[in-house]
Coordinates of C-alpha atoms in Angstrom, one line a residue:
M1 CA 3.1 -23.0 -2.5
R2 CA 1.5 -20.6 -4.8
A3 CA 3.5 -19.7 -8.0
Y4 CA 3.7 -16.0 -8.8
C5 CA 4.5 -14.2 -12.2
D6 CA 8.0 -12.9 -12.3
S7 CA 6.9 -9.7 -14.1
C8 CA 3.6 -8.5 -12.7
H9 CA 4.1 -10.3 -9.3
Y10 CA 0.5 -11.5 -9.2
P11 CA -0.2 -15.3 -8.9
K12 CA 0.3 -17.1 -12.2
S13 CA -3.4 -18.1 -12.3
T14 CA -4.4 -14.3 -12.3
C15 CA -1.3 -12.9 -14.2
I16 CA -2.2 -9.7 -15.9
C17 CA 0.9 -9.2 -18.2
N18 CA -1.1 -9.4 -21.4
S19 CA -3.3 -6.5 -20.1
I20 CA -0.2 -4.4 -19.3
T21 CA 0.7 -1.5 -21.8
T22 CA 3.5 0.7 -20.8
F23 CA 3.5 4.5 -21.7
A24 CA 5.5 7.5 -21.1
S25 CA 4.5 9.9 -18.2
P26 CA 5.6 13.7 -18.6
V27 CA 6.3 13.9 -14.9
R28 CA 7.9 11.7 -12.2
I29 CA 5.3 10.1 -9.9
F30 CA 6.0 9.3 -6.3
I31 CA 3.4 7.1 -4.7
L32 CA 3.8 7.3 -0.8
Q33 CA 2.3 4.0 0.4
H34 CA 1.0 3.2 3.8
K35 CA 2.6 0.0 5.1
R36 CA -0.5 -1.9 5.2
E37 CA -1.2 -1.2 1.5
A38 CA 2.2 -2.6 0.5
S39 CA 1.0 -6.1 1.0
H40 CA -2.6 -5.7 0.1
A41 CA -3.6 -7.8 -2.9
K42 CA -6.2 -5.3 -4.2
N43 CA -3.9 -2.1 -4.2
T44 CA -3.5 -0.3 -7.4
A45 CA -0.3 1.4 -7.0
R46 CA 1.8 -1.5 -8.4
L47 CA -0.2 -1.4 -11.6
I48 CA 0.8 2.2 -12.0
R49 CA 4.5 1.0 -11.6
L50 CA 3.9 -1.7 -14.3
C51 CA 2.4 0.8 -16.6
I52 CA 4.9 3.6 -16.1
P53 CA 8.1 1.6 -15.2
D54 CA 10.5 4.6 -15.8
K55 CA 8.8 7.3 -13.9
A56 CA 6.6 5.8 -11.3
H57 CA 8.1 5.0 -7.8
I58 CA 6.5 3.6 -4.7
I59 CA 7.9 4.6 -1.4
N60 CA 6.8 2.8 1.8
V61 CA 6.3 5.7 4.3
S62 CA 7.7 3.5 7.1
D63 CA 11.0 3.5 5.3
D64 CA 12.6 6.5 6.9
E65 CA 15.6 6.6 4.9
A66 CA 13.6 6.8 1.5
M67 CA 11.4 9.4 2.9
A68 CA 14.3 11.5 4.1
R69 CA 15.9 11.1 0.6
L70 CA 12.7 12.2 -1.2
Q71 CA 12.4 15.3 1.0
E72 CA 16.0 16.3 0.2
T73 CA 15.8 15.8 -3.4
L74 CA 12.4 17.4 -4.2
D75 CA 12.2 20.7 -5.9
I76 CA 9.1 22.1 -4.1
E77 CA 8.5 24.6 -6.7
S78 CA 8.0 22.0 -9.4
T79 CA 6.1 19.6 -7.2
A80 CA 2.5 18.9 -6.5
I81 CA 0.7 16.6 -4.1
L82 CA -2.8 15.2 -4.8
Y83 CA -4.4 15.5 -1.2
P84 CA -7.9 17.0 -0.5
S85 CA -7.8 19.5 2.3
E86 CA -9.0 23.1 3.0
R87 CA -5.6 24.4 1.7
S88 CA -6.0 22.4 -1.5
E89 CA -6.4 24.2 -4.7
I90 CA -8.6 22.7 -7.5
L91 CA -6.4 20.9 -10.0
E92 CA -8.7 21.5 -13.0
M93 CA -8.4 25.2 -12.6
K94 CA -4.8 25.3 -12.3
A95 CA -3.9 22.7 -15.0
A96 CA -2.8 25.1 -17.6
K97 CA -0.3 26.9 -15.1
L98 CA 1.0 23.7 -13.8
R99 CA 1.4 22.0 -17.1
S100 CA 4.6 24.1 -17.8
E101 CA 6.1 24.0 -14.4
L102 CA 5.4 20.5 -12.9
T103 CA 8.1 17.9 -12.9
T104 CA 6.9 15.6 -10.0
L105 CA 3.5 14.4 -8.9
I106 CA 3.0 12.9 -5.5
L107 CA 0.1 10.7 -4.5
I108 CA -0.7 8.9 -1.2
D109 CA -1.8 5.3 -1.3
G110 CA -3.9 4.3 1.7
S111 CA -7.4 4.8 3.2
W112 CA -8.6 8.3 4.0
K113 CA -7.6 7.7 7.6
Q114 CA -4.2 6.3 6.7
A115 CA -3.5 9.3 4.3
Y116 CA -4.4 11.7 7.0
G117 CA -1.9 9.9 9.3
I118 CA 0.8 10.2 6.7
M119 CA 0.4 14.0 6.2
N120 CA 0.5 14.5 10.0
S121 CA 3.5 12.2 10.5
H122 CA 5.5 13.8 7.7
T123 CA 4.7 17.5 8.2
W124 CA 7.2 18.6 5.5
L125 CA 4.6 17.3 2.9
A126 CA 2.5 20.4 3.9
N127 CA 5.0 22.6 2.2
I128 CA 4.2 21.0 -1.1
P129 CA 1.4 22.7 -3.1
A130 CA -1.7 20.5 -2.7
Y131 CA -4.4 20.0 -5.2
K132 CA -7.7 18.3 -5.3
F133 CA -10.3 17.3 -7.9
D134 CA -13.5 19.2 -8.6
Q135 CA -14.9 17.2 -11.6
A136 CA -13.3 13.7 -11.1
P137 CA -15.2 10.9 -13.0
L138 CA -17.1 8.3 -11.1
S139 CA -14.8 5.5 -9.9
D140 CA -14.8 2.0 -11.6
Y141 CA -12.9 0.4 -8.8
R142 CA -15.4 -2.0 -7.3
I143 CA -13.3 -4.5 -5.3
R144 CA -12.4 -2.2 -2.3
H145 CA -15.0 -1.5 0.4
T146 CA -15.6 2.2 1.1
Q147 CA -18.4 4.4 2.3
V148 CA -16.9 7.5 0.4
A149 CA -19.0 7.8 -2.7
N150 CA -16.7 10.2 -4.7
S151 CA -13.3 8.5 -4.0
L152 CA -11.1 7.3 -6.5
S153 CA -8.5 4.5 -6.5
T154 CA -4.9 5.6 -6.5
L155 CA -4.5 4.5 -10.0
E156 CA -7.8 6.4 -11.1
A157 CA -6.5 9.5 -9.4
T158 CA -3.1 9.3 -11.2
A159 CA -4.9 8.7 -14.5
Y160 CA -7.2 11.6 -14.1
A161 CA -4.4 13.9 -13.0
L162 CA -2.3 13.1 -16.0
N163 CA -5.2 13.4 -18.4
I164 CA -6.3 16.8 -16.9
L165 CA -2.7 18.1 -16.8
Y166 CA -1.3 16.7 -20.1
G167 CA -4.2 15.3 -22.2
C168 CA -2.4 12.1 -22.6
S169 CA -4.4 8.9 -22.8
T170 CA -4.4 6.8 -19.7
Q171 CA -6.3 4.0 -21.0
P172 CA -3.3 1.6 -20.2
L173 CA -3.8 2.4 -16.4
L174 CA -7.5 1.9 -16.5
S175 CA -7.3 -1.2 -18.6
A176 CA -4.7 -2.7 -16.1
Q177 CA -7.1 -2.1 -13.1
A178 CA -9.9 -3.6 -15.2
A179 CA -7.9 -6.7 -15.7
M180 CA -7.0 -7.0 -12.0
Q181 CA -10.8 -6.7 -11.1
Q182 CA -11.9 -9.3 -13.5
Y183 CA -9.8 -12.0 -11.6
W184 CA -10.9 -10.8 -8.1
Q185 CA -13.4 -13.2 -6.5
A186 CA -15.0 -11.8 -3.4
P187 CA -18.4 -11.7 -1.6
S188 CA -20.5 -8.8 -2.5
S189 CA -20.0 -7.5 1.1
H190 CA -16.4 -6.6 0.1
H191 CA -17.4 -4.4 -2.9
R192 CA -17.4 -0.8 -3.2
F193 CA -20.3 1.1 -1.7
H194 CA -21.8 -1.9 -0.1
R195 CA -24.3 -1.3 2.5
D196 CA -25.6 -3.9 4.9

């Protein structure tokens, strides 16, 4: 039976605890995670939780009770959701205004198709002001297969948003992702932007 680290919950042979640095987030972060992502070894949401243990929360969207509790307790006026759609505003253009108003940031952890499904299944999310990126950096997340050239991992999206909104250094997040990737062994066909 494979032994797992009690702290980072990765196999002990790929423990990343030495690469984890915690930091204080100016806002609460709720990551709405598709049920298939919860058990995915390569998902980055748990790295966010390790780096921001006091403010980052992961909610499995299949947990109806947890989703209902979130809906009841959220202050819509001080919450933003990162989700690119036709109604989404550009985060970089609204950063100055949001900086003084925001208390909660919501991200969706899943494929584009899964994220779309989550938004459609939980229609109350459409009441939350949505934002998208206009000048996001190129992704350094190489170990998940995707055909979407400008997509970021959940961790990278979180890091970029916190940097744009508050100017805080999010290197701890990026370092954690880099550490996870260095242990990952997979054929090149599983890597990002691979084409047959």
